[in-house]
GROMACS .gro file of C-alpha atoms in nm:
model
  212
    1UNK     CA    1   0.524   2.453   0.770
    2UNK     CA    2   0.793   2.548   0.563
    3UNK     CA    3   0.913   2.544   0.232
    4UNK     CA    4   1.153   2.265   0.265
    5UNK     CA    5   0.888   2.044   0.481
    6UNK     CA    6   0.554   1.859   0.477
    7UNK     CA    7   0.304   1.738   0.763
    8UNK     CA    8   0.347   1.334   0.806
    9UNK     CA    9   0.158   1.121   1.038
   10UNK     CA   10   0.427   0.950   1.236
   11UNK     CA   11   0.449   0.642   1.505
   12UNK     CA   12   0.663   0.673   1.743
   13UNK     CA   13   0.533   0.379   1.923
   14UNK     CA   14   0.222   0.199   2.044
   15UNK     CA   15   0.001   0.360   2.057
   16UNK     CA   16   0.198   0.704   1.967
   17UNK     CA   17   0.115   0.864   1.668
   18UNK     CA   18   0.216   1.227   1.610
   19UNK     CA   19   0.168   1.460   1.343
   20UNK     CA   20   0.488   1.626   1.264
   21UNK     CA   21   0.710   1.801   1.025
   22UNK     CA   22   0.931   1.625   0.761
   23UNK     CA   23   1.198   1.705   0.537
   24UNK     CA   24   1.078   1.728   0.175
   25UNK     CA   25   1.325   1.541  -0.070
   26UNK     CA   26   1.320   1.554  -0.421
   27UNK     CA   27   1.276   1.248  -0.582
   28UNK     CA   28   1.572   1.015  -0.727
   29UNK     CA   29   1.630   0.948  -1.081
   30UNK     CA   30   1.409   0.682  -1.132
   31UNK     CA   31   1.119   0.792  -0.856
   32UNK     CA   32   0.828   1.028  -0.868
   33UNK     CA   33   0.735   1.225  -0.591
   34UNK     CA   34   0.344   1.203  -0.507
   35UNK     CA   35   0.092   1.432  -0.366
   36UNK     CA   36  -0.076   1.201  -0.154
   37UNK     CA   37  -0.481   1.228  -0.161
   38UNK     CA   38  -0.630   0.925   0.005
   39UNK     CA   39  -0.414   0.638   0.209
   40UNK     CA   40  -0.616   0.341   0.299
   41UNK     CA   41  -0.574   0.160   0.672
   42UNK     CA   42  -0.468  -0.175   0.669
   43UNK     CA   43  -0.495  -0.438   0.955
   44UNK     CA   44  -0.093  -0.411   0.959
   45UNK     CA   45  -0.102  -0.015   1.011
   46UNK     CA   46  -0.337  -0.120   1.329
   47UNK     CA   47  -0.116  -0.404   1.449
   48UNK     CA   48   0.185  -0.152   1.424
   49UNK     CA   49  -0.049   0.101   1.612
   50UNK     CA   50  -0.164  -0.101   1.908
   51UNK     CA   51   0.109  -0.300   1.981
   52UNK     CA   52   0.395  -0.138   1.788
   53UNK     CA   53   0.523  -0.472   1.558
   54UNK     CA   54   0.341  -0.692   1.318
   55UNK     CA   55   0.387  -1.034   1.359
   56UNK     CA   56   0.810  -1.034   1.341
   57UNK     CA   57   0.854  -0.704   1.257
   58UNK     CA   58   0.904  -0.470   1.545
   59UNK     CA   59   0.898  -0.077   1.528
   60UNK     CA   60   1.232   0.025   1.590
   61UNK     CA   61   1.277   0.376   1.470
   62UNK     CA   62   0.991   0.605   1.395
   63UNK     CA   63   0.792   0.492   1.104
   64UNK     CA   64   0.556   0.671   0.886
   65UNK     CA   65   0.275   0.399   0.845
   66UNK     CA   66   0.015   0.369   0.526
   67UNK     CA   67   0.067   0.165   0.168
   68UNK     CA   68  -0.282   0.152   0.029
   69UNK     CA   69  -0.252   0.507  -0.177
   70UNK     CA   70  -0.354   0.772  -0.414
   71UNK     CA   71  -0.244   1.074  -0.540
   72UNK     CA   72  -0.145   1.336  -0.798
   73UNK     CA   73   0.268   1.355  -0.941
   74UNK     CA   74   0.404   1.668  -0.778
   75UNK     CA   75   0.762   1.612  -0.941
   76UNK     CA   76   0.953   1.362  -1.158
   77UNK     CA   77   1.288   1.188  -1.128
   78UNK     CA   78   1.550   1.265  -1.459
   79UNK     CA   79   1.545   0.884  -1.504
   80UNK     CA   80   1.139   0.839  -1.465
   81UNK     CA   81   1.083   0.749  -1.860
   82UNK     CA   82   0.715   0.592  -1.797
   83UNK     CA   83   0.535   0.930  -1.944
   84UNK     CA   84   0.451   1.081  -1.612
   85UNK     CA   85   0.331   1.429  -1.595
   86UNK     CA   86   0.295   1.686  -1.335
   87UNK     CA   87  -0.076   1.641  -1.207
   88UNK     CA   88  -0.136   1.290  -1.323
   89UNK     CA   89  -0.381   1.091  -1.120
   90UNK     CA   90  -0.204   0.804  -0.992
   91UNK     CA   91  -0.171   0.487  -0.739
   92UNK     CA   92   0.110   0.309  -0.586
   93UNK     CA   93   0.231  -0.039  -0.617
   94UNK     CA   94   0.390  -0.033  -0.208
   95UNK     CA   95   0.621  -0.306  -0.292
   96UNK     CA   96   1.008  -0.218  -0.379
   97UNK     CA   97   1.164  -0.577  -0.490
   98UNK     CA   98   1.553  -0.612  -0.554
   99UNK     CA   99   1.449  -0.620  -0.936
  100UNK     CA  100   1.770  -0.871  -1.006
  101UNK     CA  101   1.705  -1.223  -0.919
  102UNK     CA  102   1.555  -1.516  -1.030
  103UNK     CA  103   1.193  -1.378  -0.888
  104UNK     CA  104   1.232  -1.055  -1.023
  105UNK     CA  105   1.339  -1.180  -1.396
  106UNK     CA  106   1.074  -1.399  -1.414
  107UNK     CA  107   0.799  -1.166  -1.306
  108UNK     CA  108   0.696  -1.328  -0.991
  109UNK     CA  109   0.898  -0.979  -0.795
  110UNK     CA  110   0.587  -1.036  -0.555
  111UNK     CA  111   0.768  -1.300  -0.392
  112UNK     CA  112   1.134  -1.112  -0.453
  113UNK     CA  113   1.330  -1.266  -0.117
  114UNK     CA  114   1.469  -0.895  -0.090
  115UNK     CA  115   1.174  -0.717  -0.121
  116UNK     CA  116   1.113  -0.401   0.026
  117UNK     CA  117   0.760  -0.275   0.178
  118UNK     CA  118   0.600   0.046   0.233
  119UNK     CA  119   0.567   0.208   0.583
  120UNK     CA  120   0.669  -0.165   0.705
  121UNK     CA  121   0.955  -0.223   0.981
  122UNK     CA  122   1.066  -0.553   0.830
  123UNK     CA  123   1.415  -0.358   0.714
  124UNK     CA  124   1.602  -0.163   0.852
  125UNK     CA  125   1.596   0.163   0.819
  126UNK     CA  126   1.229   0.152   0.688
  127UNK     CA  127   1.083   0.283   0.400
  128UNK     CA  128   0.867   0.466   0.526
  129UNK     CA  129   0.471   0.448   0.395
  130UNK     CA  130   0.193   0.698   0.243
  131UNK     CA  131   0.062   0.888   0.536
  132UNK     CA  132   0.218   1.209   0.468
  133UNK     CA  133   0.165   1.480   0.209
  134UNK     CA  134   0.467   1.443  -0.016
  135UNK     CA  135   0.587   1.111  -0.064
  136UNK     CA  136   0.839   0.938  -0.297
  137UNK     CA  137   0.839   0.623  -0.498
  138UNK     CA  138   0.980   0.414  -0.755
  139UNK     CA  139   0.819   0.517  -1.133
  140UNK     CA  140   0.817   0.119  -1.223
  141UNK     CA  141   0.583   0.091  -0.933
  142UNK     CA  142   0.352   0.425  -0.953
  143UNK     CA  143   0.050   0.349  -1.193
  144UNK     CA  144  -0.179   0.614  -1.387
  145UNK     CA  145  -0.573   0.595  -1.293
  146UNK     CA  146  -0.843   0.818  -1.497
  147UNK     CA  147  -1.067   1.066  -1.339
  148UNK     CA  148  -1.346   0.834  -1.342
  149UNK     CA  149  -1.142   0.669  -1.058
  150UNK     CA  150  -1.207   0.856  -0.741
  151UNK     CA  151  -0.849   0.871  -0.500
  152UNK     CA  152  -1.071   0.697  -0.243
  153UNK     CA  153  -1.129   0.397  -0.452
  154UNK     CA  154  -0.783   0.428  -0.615
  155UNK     CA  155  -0.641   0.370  -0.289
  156UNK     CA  156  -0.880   0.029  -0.260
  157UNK     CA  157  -0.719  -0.054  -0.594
  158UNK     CA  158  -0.406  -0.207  -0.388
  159UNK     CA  159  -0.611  -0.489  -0.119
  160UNK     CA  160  -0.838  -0.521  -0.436
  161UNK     CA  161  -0.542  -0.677  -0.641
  162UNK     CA  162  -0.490  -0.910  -0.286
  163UNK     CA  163  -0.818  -1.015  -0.346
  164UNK     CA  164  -0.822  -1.104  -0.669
  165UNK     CA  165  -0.483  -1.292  -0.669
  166UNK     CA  166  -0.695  -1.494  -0.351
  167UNK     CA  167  -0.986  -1.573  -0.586
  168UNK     CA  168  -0.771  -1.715  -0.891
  169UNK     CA  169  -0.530  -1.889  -0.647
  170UNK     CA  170  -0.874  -2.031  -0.515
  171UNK     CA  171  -0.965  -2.267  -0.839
  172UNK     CA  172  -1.348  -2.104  -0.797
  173UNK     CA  173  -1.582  -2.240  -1.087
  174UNK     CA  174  -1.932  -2.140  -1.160
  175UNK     CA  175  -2.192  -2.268  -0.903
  176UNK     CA  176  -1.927  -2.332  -0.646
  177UNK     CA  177  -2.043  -2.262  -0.246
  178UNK     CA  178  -1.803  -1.992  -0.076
  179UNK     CA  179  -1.713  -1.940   0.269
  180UNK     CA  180  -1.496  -1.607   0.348
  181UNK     CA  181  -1.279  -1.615   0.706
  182UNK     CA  182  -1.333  -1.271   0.780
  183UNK     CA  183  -1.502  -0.964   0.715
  184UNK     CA  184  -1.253  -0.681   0.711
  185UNK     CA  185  -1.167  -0.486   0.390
  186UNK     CA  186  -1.004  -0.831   0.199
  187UNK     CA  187  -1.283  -1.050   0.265
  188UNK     CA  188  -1.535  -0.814   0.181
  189UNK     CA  189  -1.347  -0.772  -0.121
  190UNK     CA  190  -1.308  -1.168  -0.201
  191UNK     CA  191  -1.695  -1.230  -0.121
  192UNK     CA  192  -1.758  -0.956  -0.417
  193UNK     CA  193  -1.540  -1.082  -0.657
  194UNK     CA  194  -1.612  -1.436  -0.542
  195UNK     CA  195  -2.021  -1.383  -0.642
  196UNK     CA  196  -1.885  -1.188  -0.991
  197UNK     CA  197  -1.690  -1.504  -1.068
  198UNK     CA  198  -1.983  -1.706  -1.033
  199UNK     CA  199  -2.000  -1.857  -0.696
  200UNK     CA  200  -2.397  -1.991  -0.620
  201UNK     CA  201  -2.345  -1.860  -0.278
  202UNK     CA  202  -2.114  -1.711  -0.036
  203UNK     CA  203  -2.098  -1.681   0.299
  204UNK     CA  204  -1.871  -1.429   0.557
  205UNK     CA  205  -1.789  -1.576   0.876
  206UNK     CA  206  -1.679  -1.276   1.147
  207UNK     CA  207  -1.560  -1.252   1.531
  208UNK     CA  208  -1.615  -0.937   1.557
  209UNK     CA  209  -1.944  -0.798   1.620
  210UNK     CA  210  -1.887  -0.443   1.514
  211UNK     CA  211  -1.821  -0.575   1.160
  212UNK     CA  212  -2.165  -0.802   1.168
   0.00000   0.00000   0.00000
C-alpha cells in the first residue's frame, strides 16, 4: 500500500468480492474523511453479494458495499464548521439527501426524492459505502459518539434508529401483545425496544432455522 492509497473491500459482482487498492482523496469542503473501525452487514450488502442487485437496483460498476459505520476523523473539509477534530469518535448518517426541497426544508430529508445512499447502486455512479479504511462523508451527516460507545455498537447505532422510527410509527402502548416478522438484526432490535416501551409480550416469528 502506498501513500496515496487504502485497502477497500470491493464487489465486482455476485458473488465477487475483492480486496483491493483505492485512491485516497481528501475530503471536500464540507466532508470529513473517516478512519473506518467497525462497518455493520446489512441484508442489502448480502442481496448485492449473492445476486449482485437489491430489489431494482442492479450493480453496474464496482461498488464498495457497507453503511452501518464507525470510526475516528482522519481529516476535515475547510467548510466542515460542526467542531470536528482529528481523532474524534464518530458514526455516520449513510444517507446524502438533495438538502433543497420541500422534504429537505421541512426535516423529513429521510424521504428526500433525490436522496443519495451509501455503498447502494440506486445512482449512478454510486457512492460508494464504508467497507474500506479511509472513507469520506458529508459533516451534516457524521455524528460524535463518547468512548463509552464501543465502534462495534456505534455501528448498530444506524439499524437501531430503523428500529426505533418502526416502534413509534407502530402506535405501541403499555400492555400491548407484539409479534416481530423476522429475526435478523432489525427485528431483534424492534422486539428490544418493543418490551422497553412496554409491550406485555412479544413474540419473533423466523424462517430461518439458523437464526432460531
Amino acid at each position: 500500500m502506498t501513500a496515496n492509497t487504502h485497502i477497500a473491500a470491493v464487489l465486482h459482482g455476485a458473488p465477487d468480492i475483492r480486496i483491493q487498492q483505492r485512491i485516497t482523496t481528501h475530503p471536500g469542503p464540507d466532508e470529513v474523511q473517516v478512519r473506518i473501525r467497525a462497518t455493520g452487514i446489512c441484508g442489502t450488502d448480502m442481496h448485492y453479494y449473492h445476486s449482485g442487485k437489491n430489489g431494482m437496483f442492479v450493480v453496474r460498476q464496482p461498488l464498495i458495499l457497507g453503511h452501518e459505520a464507525s470510526g475516528e476523523i482522519a481529516a476535515v473539509g475547510s467548510n466542515a464548521t460542526q467542531g470536528f477534530q482529528i481523532g474524534n469518535r464518530i458514526v455516520i448518517e449513510p444517507q446524502q439527501p438533495c438538502k433543497s426541497c420541500n422534504f429537505c426544508n421541512s426535516g423529513s430529508y429521510n424521504i428526500c426524492p433525490h436522496l443519495k445512499f451509501t455503498g447502494s447502486a440506486s445512482v449512478q455512479p454510486p457512492i460508494q459505502g464504508s467497507l474500506q479504511q479511509l472513507y469520506n462523508h458529508p459533516a451534516l451527516f457524521v455524528h460524535k459518539i463518547p468512548d463509552a460507545i464501543s465502534f462495534e455498537n456505534g455501528a448498530l447505532l444506524e439499524p437501531l434508529s430503523v428500529a426505533v422510527h418502526a416502534v413509534r410509527r407502530s402506535g405501541l402502548k403499555i400492555g400491548h401483545l407484539v409479534l416481530v416478522l423476522g429475526a435478523g438484526a432489525i427485528g431483534l432490535l424492534c422486539a428490544s425496544l418493543a418490551r422497553a416501551a412496554g409491550a406485555s409480550r412479544v413474540e419473533v416469528c423466523e424462517h430461518l432455522s439458523g437464526r432460531h
